[in-house]
Amino acid sequence: MTEEDDATKYAERADFLEGDELYGWTVDHEYFRSIQRKIIQSGAKLLVGPRGSGKTHHFRYAHLSCKDNKSGPLTVYVSFTRYYNLEPYLRDSREALQIFHSWVLAKILIAVHEDFPDSYLTASEDQPALNPGSLREFIAEAERGADPSVMNKAHRSLSISQVTALLETIMVNQRRRRVVLMLDDAALVLTPEYMVEFFDIFRSLKTLKISPKASVYPGTTEYGPRFHADHDAEKVQAWLNVNDEKYGVFMERIARDRLGLTGDLLGADVSKLLAYAAFGIPRAFITMCRQFIDEQSQSVQQQFNKVINGHVGFRKSEYFSLADKTPQYRDIIRVGWDVFEGMVEEAKRHTEESIPERKATIIGLVKNDDQKRERMIRFLVEAGLLYELPPVSHGPDRDYGRFMPHYGFLIDRRAFVKGRGWSPAKIISGIEAPEKKHPIRRKMESILDADALRRIELNLPACKDCGTERISDHQSYCHNCGARLIDPSIFEECMKIPVDELPITEKQKERIKSQTDIRTLGDIVSSADPASELRKARHIGEKRANKIYRLAKSVEEEFFS
């Protein structure tokens, strides 16, 4: 196997795999097949899971499977990863929602044209607004933040009925019985206004012949007042419970069939431990397997500990990155980490007391009507740090939300084994021990001290004119000076990331800053010709300029992923 093949095999994101690779390396397992059946069924569905749980993989696989299968539905796959490029319109234009609405529909139409070009052109020949070339131009303008006054007015008036009519016409042309719309990256968490609009569109796209599906996060996806997630669509769980009886076999198949790992390379017990430490996230498992093989420590124990330490450190930093993306929740996210740490310690202490006969990893938190506390827990679920189980009730005022803290953190703190020795088999035995009959029951007040509880508040930006702090997150005008309050742009904050923080060499950073006009990430990714500007720096030719541009784009994508 070539180095390039090996790198592809260990690719962590389905977005980066070619169709044949994605199709050929998919693990055939009943858990996977059950989700595939849901995706291609009729009816609206929401594919729910945190980052890395495989939502994109499921959609792309289903799309490829149906593409040449004439007995299956006509499928359309669309990714909305670049929605954040439209975020500045929310601050600068009254037409923001109209532009976003048309952008969503245009993205769907272009996806249809790419898969069925001849049928598309036939079905849309009398409608200039559906011209693929001008639709692509409109999408590019919107993602570039063009002035609304210069945009093509026809595309900004695209309607749901135009899209559904065209889809059903092509469906008949292709001799299919129905249409499945796969709308990936639909949890537009950095722009809740767009998220509400998106699910209005989602609901309206559903017809007798068209079944929309969308991938969402388990914690913070906001559906808006007109979309009821449990009524308008069926939720499909794409995050496998680490205690599910199918879990071990599914992860073992990933190691064997996807990664081609044998006992010589990893060891059966180590592979199993890494699978449990991944906590149901295939991307995390693939990453840890690669790191373990690459690690050249003196012993298997040192290799394993280094990989686990790195994994829990990354999970922590990824969680805290939410504070950069949603600064109004900065303190809530920080206090949330204290809650998570408290839950891990509770699970560790109770498991140590009962292991090896029983483990105690399920924690029941008394439900509270405080929306900010609820949002705090939602962030932990979205980050994949807490796995939510069905709630339980033990009588009036004794309703509990049930959660499991991330097993990687419990493994890192030796919660599943007694004594000082290191034995993968004993750790696995502890993990696979039956759960105690009753979960650990706690109130938030028993996990956090009074000071932390007071910090569960929104961080609202002050008035830019007089500096007075806001008193409400719904406030439009300053209560002190009357000036209009403007929310900070998350997109613009990303564009301000300095060159010094890009993953390039120190010499390249110095040359770019001293020999070009580039100072920030935005100067690179927003430039009409970034390669030419980068090549003004000494020793940066065409190949290096392209590589720096790709690295800059990866920083942008990771910021908003």
Coordinates of C-alpha atoms in Angstrom, one line a residue:
M1 CA 0.0 0.0 0.0
T2 CA 1.4 3.4 -0.9
E3 CA 1.8 6.2 1.6
E4 CA -1.1 8.1 -0.1
D5 CA -3.4 5.0 0.2
D6 CA -2.5 4.6 3.8
A7 CA -3.2 8.3 4.5
T8 CA -6.6 8.0 2.8
K9 CA -7.4 4.8 4.8
Y10 CA -6.9 6.7 8.0
A11 CA -8.8 9.8 6.8
E12 CA -11.0 11.0 9.7
R13 CA -13.7 12.8 7.7
A14 CA -16.0 11.3 5.1
D15 CA -15.9 14.6 3.2
F16 CA -12.3 13.9 2.2
L17 CA -12.9 10.4 0.8
E18 CA -13.6 9.7 -2.9
G19 CA -16.8 7.8 -3.7
D20 CA -15.1 4.4 -4.4
E21 CA -13.0 4.7 -1.2
L22 CA -16.1 5.6 1.0
Y23 CA -18.1 2.8 -0.6
G24 CA -15.4 0.2 -0.4
W25 CA -14.3 0.8 3.2
T26 CA -17.7 1.1 4.8
V27 CA -18.2 -1.4 7.6
D28 CA -21.1 -3.8 6.8
H29 CA -22.9 -4.2 10.2
E30 CA -26.5 -4.4 11.3
Y31 CA -26.2 -1.1 13.2
F32 CA -25.0 0.7 10.0
R33 CA -27.6 -1.0 7.9
S34 CA -30.4 0.0 10.2
I35 CA -29.5 3.7 9.8
Q36 CA -29.2 3.3 6.1
R37 CA -32.7 1.9 5.9
K38 CA -34.1 4.9 7.8
I39 CA -32.3 7.3 5.5
I40 CA -33.8 6.0 2.3
Q41 CA -37.3 5.4 3.8
S42 CA -40.1 7.8 3.0
G43 CA -40.9 10.5 5.5
A44 CA -38.8 13.3 7.1
K45 CA -35.9 12.2 9.3
L46 CA -33.3 13.9 11.5
L47 CA -30.0 12.1 11.7
V48 CA -28.7 13.0 15.2
G49 CA -25.1 12.8 16.5
P50 CA -22.1 14.8 17.6
R51 CA -19.2 15.7 15.4
G52 CA -17.4 12.6 14.1
S53 CA -20.3 10.2 14.7
G54 CA -20.6 9.4 11.0
K55 CA -23.6 11.5 9.8
T56 CA -21.8 12.6 6.6
H57 CA -20.6 9.1 5.9
H58 CA -24.2 7.7 6.3
F59 CA -25.6 10.3 3.9
R60 CA -22.9 10.0 1.2
Y61 CA -23.0 6.1 1.4
A62 CA -26.8 6.1 1.0
H63 CA -26.5 8.5 -1.9
L64 CA -23.9 6.4 -3.7
S65 CA -25.9 3.2 -3.1
C66 CA -29.1 4.6 -4.7
K67 CA -27.4 6.5 -7.5
D68 CA -27.3 3.5 -9.9
N69 CA -30.0 1.5 -8.3
K70 CA -33.1 2.0 -10.4
S71 CA -35.4 0.3 -7.9
G72 CA -34.3 2.8 -5.1
P73 CA -35.4 6.4 -4.6
L74 CA -33.8 9.3 -6.5
T75 CA -31.4 10.8 -4.0
V76 CA -29.9 14.3 -3.7
Y77 CA -27.0 15.0 -1.4
V78 CA -26.3 18.6 -0.4
S79 CA -23.8 20.0 2.2
F80 CA -24.4 23.3 3.9
T81 CA -21.0 23.6 5.5
R82 CA -20.4 27.1 4.1
Y83 CA -23.5 28.7 5.7
Y84 CA -21.3 30.8 8.0
N85 CA -20.1 32.8 5.0
L86 CA -23.6 34.3 5.0
E87 CA -23.5 35.3 8.6
P88 CA -22.5 38.9 8.1
Y89 CA -25.7 39.6 6.2
L90 CA -27.6 39.1 9.5
R91 CA -25.9 42.2 10.8
D92 CA -25.6 44.3 7.6
S93 CA -28.7 43.6 5.5
R94 CA -32.4 43.5 6.0
E95 CA -32.5 40.9 3.2
A96 CA -30.4 38.4 5.1
L97 CA -33.1 35.7 5.5
Q98 CA -34.3 36.1 1.9
I99 CA -30.7 35.7 0.6
F100 CA -30.2 32.7 2.9
H101 CA -33.5 31.1 1.8
S102 CA -32.5 31.4 -1.9
W103 CA -29.0 30.2 -1.2
V104 CA -30.4 27.0 0.4
L105 CA -32.7 26.3 -2.6
A106 CA -29.9 27.2 -5.1
K107 CA -27.6 24.7 -3.4
I108 CA -30.2 21.9 -3.7
L109 CA -30.8 22.8 -7.4
I110 CA -27.1 22.7 -8.2
A111 CA -26.7 19.3 -6.5
V112 CA -29.6 18.0 -8.7
H113 CA -28.0 19.4 -11.8
E114 CA -24.6 17.7 -11.0
D115 CA -26.2 14.3 -10.7
F116 CA -28.8 14.6 -13.5
P117 CA -27.6 17.3 -15.9
D118 CA -29.7 16.3 -18.9
S119 CA -32.9 15.8 -17.0
Y120 CA -32.3 19.0 -15.1
L121 CA -31.9 21.1 -18.3
T122 CA -35.0 19.6 -19.9
A123 CA -37.1 20.2 -16.8
S124 CA -35.9 23.8 -16.3
E125 CA -35.5 25.1 -19.9
D126 CA -38.4 27.6 -19.6
Q127 CA -37.2 29.0 -16.3
P128 CA -34.2 31.4 -16.5
A129 CA -33.9 31.6 -12.7
L130 CA -33.0 27.9 -12.7
N131 CA -30.1 28.2 -15.1
P132 CA -27.2 26.3 -13.5
G133 CA -24.5 28.8 -14.5
S134 CA -26.3 31.8 -13.0
L135 CA -27.2 29.8 -9.9
R136 CA -23.6 29.0 -9.3
E137 CA -22.8 32.7 -9.7
F138 CA -25.4 33.6 -7.1
I139 CA -24.1 31.0 -4.6
A140 CA -20.6 32.4 -5.1
E141 CA -21.8 36.0 -4.6
A142 CA -23.7 35.1 -1.4
E143 CA -20.8 33.2 0.1
R144 CA -18.5 36.1 -0.8
G145 CA -20.8 38.5 1.0
A146 CA -21.6 40.6 -2.1
D147 CA -23.8 43.7 -1.9
P148 CA -27.4 42.5 -2.2
S149 CA -28.1 45.3 -4.7
V150 CA -25.8 43.7 -7.3
M151 CA -27.3 40.2 -7.0
N152 CA -29.5 38.7 -9.6
K153 CA -33.1 39.4 -8.4
A154 CA -34.5 36.3 -10.1
H155 CA -32.5 34.0 -7.9
R156 CA -33.5 35.8 -4.8
S157 CA -37.1 35.0 -5.5
L158 CA -36.5 31.2 -5.8
S159 CA -39.5 29.3 -4.3
I160 CA -40.1 26.0 -2.6
S161 CA -42.7 25.1 -5.3
Q162 CA -40.1 25.6 -8.1
V163 CA -37.7 23.2 -6.4
T164 CA -40.3 20.5 -5.5
A165 CA -41.8 20.7 -9.0
L166 CA -38.4 20.2 -10.6
L167 CA -37.5 17.3 -8.3
E168 CA -40.7 15.5 -9.1
T169 CA -40.3 16.1 -12.8
I170 CA -36.8 14.6 -12.8
M171 CA -38.1 11.8 -10.6
V172 CA -40.6 10.8 -13.3
N173 CA -37.9 11.3 -16.0
Q174 CA -35.6 8.9 -14.1
R175 CA -38.4 6.4 -13.6
R176 CA -38.1 6.6 -9.8
R177 CA -41.0 6.4 -7.4
R178 CA -39.9 9.0 -4.9
V179 CA -37.1 11.5 -3.9
V180 CA -34.9 11.5 -0.8
L181 CA -33.2 14.9 -0.1
M182 CA -30.1 14.5 2.1
L183 CA -29.4 17.9 3.7
D184 CA -26.0 17.5 5.5
D185 CA -24.5 19.9 8.0
A186 CA -28.0 21.3 8.7
A187 CA -27.2 22.3 12.4
L188 CA -26.4 25.9 11.7
V189 CA -25.5 26.5 15.3
L190 CA -23.5 29.7 14.8
T191 CA -26.5 31.5 13.2
P192 CA -29.7 30.5 15.0
E193 CA -31.8 32.9 12.8
Y194 CA -30.7 30.9 9.8
M195 CA -31.4 27.6 11.6
V196 CA -35.0 28.6 12.2
E197 CA -35.4 29.5 8.5
F198 CA -33.7 26.3 7.4
F199 CA -36.1 24.1 9.2
D200 CA -39.0 26.1 7.8
I201 CA -37.6 25.2 4.4
F202 CA -37.1 21.6 5.5
R203 CA -40.7 21.2 6.6
S204 CA -42.0 22.9 3.4
L205 CA -39.9 20.6 1.1
K206 CA -41.8 17.5 2.4
T207 CA -44.4 16.2 0.0
L208 CA -46.0 12.8 -0.8
K209 CA -43.1 12.1 -3.1
I210 CA -40.2 14.0 -1.5
S211 CA -38.7 13.0 1.9
P212 CA -36.2 15.4 3.3
K213 CA -33.5 14.2 5.8
A214 CA -31.1 16.5 7.7
S215 CA -28.1 15.9 10.0
V216 CA -28.2 17.7 13.3
Y217 CA -26.4 17.9 16.6
P218 CA -27.9 16.3 19.7
G219 CA -27.5 19.3 22.0
T220 CA -27.9 22.8 20.5
T221 CA -29.8 22.5 17.3
E222 CA -32.7 25.0 17.5
Y223 CA -35.7 24.2 15.3
G224 CA -37.7 27.3 15.8
P225 CA -41.4 27.8 16.8
R226 CA -42.9 26.4 13.6
F227 CA -40.9 23.1 13.4
H228 CA -41.6 20.4 16.0
A229 CA -38.7 17.9 15.9
D230 CA -40.7 15.1 17.4
H231 CA -43.8 15.7 15.3
D232 CA -42.6 16.9 11.9
A233 CA -39.7 14.4 11.6
E234 CA -38.4 11.2 13.1
K235 CA -35.1 11.4 15.0
V236 CA -32.6 8.7 14.0
Q237 CA -29.7 8.2 16.5
A238 CA -26.4 8.1 14.7
W239 CA -24.4 7.9 18.0
L240 CA -24.0 4.3 19.2
N241 CA -24.3 3.9 23.0
V242 CA -20.9 2.6 24.3
N243 CA -22.9 0.0 26.4
D244 CA -24.9 -1.3 23.5
E245 CA -24.4 -5.0 22.8
K246 CA -23.6 -4.1 19.2
Y247 CA -20.8 -1.7 20.1
G248 CA -17.8 -3.9 20.4
V249 CA -18.5 -5.8 17.2
F250 CA -19.1 -2.6 15.2
M251 CA -15.8 -1.0 16.4
E252 CA -13.9 -4.3 15.8
R253 CA -15.2 -4.3 12.2
I254 CA -13.9 -0.7 11.7
A255 CA -10.4 -1.8 13.0
R256 CA -10.4 -4.9 10.8
D257 CA -12.3 -3.9 7.6
R258 CA -11.7 -0.2 7.4
L259 CA -8.2 0.0 8.8
G260 CA -6.9 -3.5 8.1
L261 CA -5.5 -3.7 11.7
T262 CA -4.3 -7.1 13.0
G263 CA -3.2 -8.2 16.4
D264 CA 0.5 -7.6 15.5
L265 CA -0.1 -3.9 14.9
L266 CA -2.4 -3.0 17.7
G267 CA -3.3 -6.0 19.9
A268 CA -6.9 -7.1 20.5
D269 CA -7.1 -5.7 24.1
V270 CA -5.6 -2.3 23.1
S271 CA -7.9 -2.1 20.1
K272 CA -10.9 -2.8 22.3
L273 CA -9.8 -0.2 24.9
L274 CA -9.3 2.5 22.3
A275 CA -12.8 1.7 21.0
Y276 CA -14.3 2.3 24.4
A277 CA -12.2 5.4 24.8
A278 CA -13.7 6.7 21.5
F279 CA -17.1 6.7 23.3
G280 CA -19.1 5.9 20.1
I281 CA -17.3 8.3 17.8
P282 CA -15.7 6.4 14.8
R283 CA -13.6 9.4 13.8
A284 CA -12.0 9.4 17.3
F285 CA -11.3 5.7 17.1
I286 CA -9.6 6.0 13.7
T287 CA -7.5 8.9 15.0
M288 CA -6.4 7.1 18.1
C289 CA -5.5 3.9 16.2
R290 CA -3.3 5.9 13.9
Q291 CA -1.7 7.7 16.7
F292 CA -1.0 4.5 18.6
I293 CA 0.7 2.9 15.6
D294 CA 2.8 6.1 14.9
E295 CA 3.8 6.4 18.6
Q296 CA 7.3 5.1 19.3
S297 CA 7.3 5.0 23.2
Q298 CA 9.2 2.4 25.2
S299 CA 6.2 0.2 26.1
V300 CA 2.6 -0.5 25.1
Q301 CA 1.4 1.1 28.4
Q302 CA 3.3 4.3 27.6
Q303 CA 2.0 4.3 24.0
F304 CA -1.6 3.8 25.3
N305 CA -1.4 6.4 28.0
K306 CA 0.1 9.0 25.6
V307 CA -2.7 8.4 23.1
I308 CA -5.5 8.6 25.8
N309 CA -4.0 11.7 27.4
G310 CA -3.8 13.4 23.9
H311 CA -7.4 12.3 23.2
V312 CA -9.0 13.7 26.4
G313 CA -6.9 16.9 25.9
F314 CA -8.3 17.3 22.4
R315 CA -11.8 16.7 23.5
K316 CA -11.4 19.4 26.2
S317 CA -9.9 21.9 23.7
E318 CA -12.7 21.1 21.2
Y319 CA -15.3 21.8 23.9
F320 CA -13.8 25.1 24.9
S321 CA -13.6 26.1 21.2
L322 CA -17.4 26.5 21.5
A323 CA -16.8 29.6 23.6
D324 CA -14.9 31.2 20.6
K325 CA -17.8 30.4 18.3
T326 CA -20.6 31.4 20.7
P327 CA -19.0 34.2 22.9
Q328 CA -22.3 35.0 24.5
Y329 CA -22.2 31.6 26.2
R330 CA -18.5 31.9 27.3
D331 CA -19.1 31.7 31.1
I332 CA -21.8 29.0 30.7
I333 CA -19.4 26.8 28.7
R334 CA -16.7 27.3 31.4
V335 CA -19.0 26.4 34.2
G336 CA -20.2 23.5 32.1
W337 CA -16.7 22.1 32.2
D338 CA -16.8 22.2 36.0
V339 CA -20.1 20.2 35.9
F340 CA -18.5 17.6 33.6
E341 CA -15.4 17.3 35.8
G342 CA -17.7 16.8 38.8
M343 CA -19.7 14.1 37.0
V344 CA -16.5 12.3 36.0
E345 CA -15.3 12.3 39.6
E346 CA -18.7 11.1 40.8
A347 CA -18.7 8.2 38.3
K348 CA -15.0 7.4 39.2
R349 CA -15.6 7.3 42.9
H350 CA -18.8 5.2 42.8
T351 CA -17.3 2.8 40.2
E352 CA -14.1 2.3 42.3
E353 CA -16.3 1.3 45.2
S354 CA -18.2 -1.4 43.3
I355 CA -15.8 -2.7 40.7
P356 CA -15.3 -5.4 39.5
E357 CA -18.8 -6.6 40.3
R358 CA -20.5 -3.4 39.1
K359 CA -19.8 -0.1 37.5
A360 CA -21.6 3.2 38.2
T361 CA -21.3 5.4 35.1
I362 CA -24.9 6.7 34.8
I363 CA -25.7 10.0 36.6
G364 CA -29.2 11.3 37.2
L365 CA -29.3 15.1 37.3
V366 CA -32.4 16.6 38.9
K367 CA -34.2 18.5 36.1
N368 CA -34.4 22.3 36.5
D369 CA -36.5 24.8 34.6
D370 CA -33.6 27.2 34.3
Q371 CA -33.0 27.5 30.5
K372 CA -29.3 28.6 31.0
R373 CA -28.5 25.5 33.0
E374 CA -30.3 23.4 30.4
R375 CA -28.2 25.0 27.6
M376 CA -25.1 24.3 29.6
I377 CA -25.8 20.6 29.6
R378 CA -26.8 20.8 25.9
F379 CA -23.3 22.1 25.0
L380 CA -21.7 19.1 26.8
V381 CA -24.0 16.7 24.9
E382 CA -23.2 18.5 21.6
A383 CA -19.4 18.2 22.2
G384 CA -19.8 14.4 22.8
L385 CA -18.8 14.6 26.4
L386 CA -22.1 13.4 27.8
Y387 CA -24.3 10.7 26.3
E388 CA -27.9 11.3 27.1
L389 CA -30.2 8.5 28.1
P390 CA -34.0 8.6 28.5
P391 CA -35.1 10.6 31.6
V392 CA -36.7 8.9 34.5
S393 CA -39.2 10.1 37.2
H394 CA -39.4 9.1 40.8
G395 CA -42.4 11.1 41.8
P396 CA -43.3 14.8 42.0
D397 CA -40.3 17.1 41.7
R398 CA -38.0 14.1 41.2
D399 CA -37.5 14.0 37.5
Y400 CA -34.0 13.2 36.4
G401 CA -32.1 13.6 33.2
R402 CA -29.7 10.7 32.8
F403 CA -26.2 11.0 31.4
M404 CA -23.0 9.0 31.0
P405 CA -19.7 11.0 31.1
H406 CA -17.2 10.2 28.3
Y407 CA -15.4 6.9 28.9
G408 CA -12.1 8.2 27.6
F409 CA -11.9 10.5 30.7
L410 CA -12.8 7.6 33.0
I411 CA -10.2 5.4 31.5
D412 CA -7.6 8.2 31.8
R413 CA -8.4 8.4 35.5
R414 CA -8.3 4.6 36.0
A415 CA -11.9 4.4 37.1
F416 CA -12.5 0.9 35.9
V417 CA -9.6 -0.9 37.7
K418 CA -8.3 -1.2 41.2
G419 CA -4.6 -1.2 42.2
R420 CA -1.5 0.3 40.6
G421 CA -0.8 -2.2 37.8
W422 CA -1.8 -1.8 34.2
S423 CA -3.7 -4.6 32.6
P424 CA -5.8 -3.9 29.5
A425 CA -7.8 -7.1 30.2
K426 CA -8.7 -5.9 33.7
I427 CA -9.7 -2.4 32.5
I428 CA -12.0 -4.0 29.8
S429 CA -13.5 -6.3 32.4
G430 CA -14.4 -3.2 34.5
I431 CA -15.8 -1.4 31.5
E432 CA -18.0 -4.4 30.6
A433 CA -19.2 -5.0 34.2
P434 CA -23.0 -4.6 34.6
E435 CA -24.2 -1.1 35.6
K436 CA -25.5 -0.6 39.1
K437 CA -29.3 -0.9 39.4
H438 CA -29.8 2.7 40.4
P439 CA -27.9 5.7 38.8
I440 CA -26.0 8.2 40.9
R441 CA -28.5 11.0 41.7
R442 CA -27.4 14.5 42.1
K443 CA -28.6 18.1 42.1
M444 CA -26.6 20.8 40.3
E445 CA -26.0 22.5 43.6
S446 CA -24.2 19.4 44.9
I447 CA -21.7 19.5 42.0
L448 CA -21.1 23.2 41.8
D449 CA -20.3 25.7 44.5
A450 CA -22.3 29.0 45.0
D451 CA -19.8 31.1 43.0
A452 CA -20.0 28.7 40.0
L453 CA -23.8 28.7 40.1
R454 CA -23.8 32.5 39.9
R455 CA -21.6 32.4 36.8
I456 CA -24.2 30.6 34.7
E457 CA -25.1 33.8 32.9
L458 CA -24.9 35.0 29.3
N459 CA -21.9 37.2 28.3
L460 CA -23.7 39.9 26.3
P461 CA -21.6 42.5 24.3
A462 CA -21.7 46.0 25.7
C463 CA -23.0 49.0 23.7
K464 CA -20.3 50.2 21.3
D465 CA -21.3 53.8 21.8
C466 CA -21.3 54.2 25.6
G467 CA -19.9 50.9 26.9
T468 CA -23.0 50.0 29.0
E469 CA -23.6 46.3 29.5
R470 CA -26.8 44.8 28.1
I471 CA -29.5 43.6 30.5
S472 CA -31.1 41.1 28.1
D473 CA -30.1 39.0 25.2
H474 CA -33.2 40.2 23.3
Q475 CA -32.3 43.8 23.7
S476 CA -32.2 45.8 20.4
Y477 CA -31.3 49.3 21.8
C478 CA -29.0 50.5 24.6
H479 CA -31.1 51.3 27.7
N480 CA -28.5 54.0 28.6
C481 CA -27.9 56.0 25.4
G482 CA -30.5 54.6 23.0
A483 CA -28.0 53.5 20.4
R484 CA -28.8 50.4 18.3
L485 CA -27.0 47.3 19.6
I486 CA -25.0 45.3 17.1
D487 CA -24.1 41.7 17.8
P488 CA -20.5 40.7 17.0
S489 CA -19.9 38.7 13.8
I490 CA -18.5 35.2 14.5
F491 CA -17.5 35.0 10.8
E492 CA -15.5 38.2 11.1
E493 CA -13.8 37.0 14.3
C494 CA -12.6 33.9 12.4
M495 CA -11.3 36.1 9.5
K496 CA -9.3 38.1 12.1
I497 CA -7.2 35.0 13.1
P498 CA -3.6 36.3 12.6
V499 CA -1.1 34.6 10.3
D500 CA 1.0 33.7 13.4
E501 CA -1.7 31.2 14.4
L502 CA -1.8 29.3 11.1
P503 CA -0.2 25.8 10.9
I504 CA 2.8 26.8 8.8
T505 CA 6.5 27.3 9.5
E506 CA 7.9 30.2 11.5
K507 CA 9.9 31.3 8.5
Q508 CA 6.9 31.3 6.2
K509 CA 5.0 33.4 8.7
E510 CA 7.7 36.0 8.9
R511 CA 8.2 36.2 5.1
I512 CA 4.4 36.5 4.5
K513 CA 4.1 39.3 7.1
S514 CA 7.2 41.2 5.9
Q515 CA 6.9 40.7 2.1
T516 CA 3.2 40.6 1.4
D517 CA 0.0 42.5 2.4
I518 CA -1.4 39.4 4.1
R519 CA -1.9 39.7 7.9
T520 CA -4.9 37.5 8.7
L521 CA -6.7 34.3 7.7
G522 CA -9.3 36.5 6.0
D523 CA -6.6 38.0 3.8
I524 CA -5.9 34.5 2.4
V525 CA -9.3 32.8 2.1
S526 CA -11.2 35.9 1.0
S527 CA -8.7 37.1 -1.6
A528 CA -9.6 36.8 -5.3
D529 CA -6.1 35.5 -6.1
P530 CA -4.5 34.4 -2.8
A531 CA -1.8 32.3 -4.6
S532 CA -0.3 35.3 -6.4
E533 CA -0.2 37.4 -3.2
L534 CA 1.5 34.5 -1.2
R535 CA 4.1 34.0 -4.0
K536 CA 5.4 37.6 -3.4
A537 CA 7.2 36.1 -0.4
R538 CA 10.6 34.5 -1.0
H539 CA 10.8 30.7 -1.3
I540 CA 7.0 30.4 -1.7
G541 CA 6.3 29.1 -5.1
E542 CA 3.2 27.7 -6.7
K543 CA 3.1 24.5 -4.8
R544 CA 3.8 26.0 -1.4
A545 CA 1.3 28.8 -2.0
N546 CA -1.4 26.2 -2.8
K547 CA -0.5 24.2 0.3
I548 CA -0.7 27.3 2.5
Y549 CA -4.0 28.2 1.0
R550 CA -5.3 24.7 1.8
L551 CA -4.0 24.9 5.3
A552 CA -5.7 28.3 5.8
K553 CA -9.0 26.8 4.5
S554 CA -8.7 23.9 6.9
V555 CA -8.4 26.3 9.8
E556 CA -11.5 28.1 8.6
E557 CA -13.4 24.9 8.2
E558 CA -12.3 23.5 11.6
F559 CA -13.4 26.8 13.3
F560 CA -16.9 26.4 12.0
S561 CA -17.2 22.6 12.1

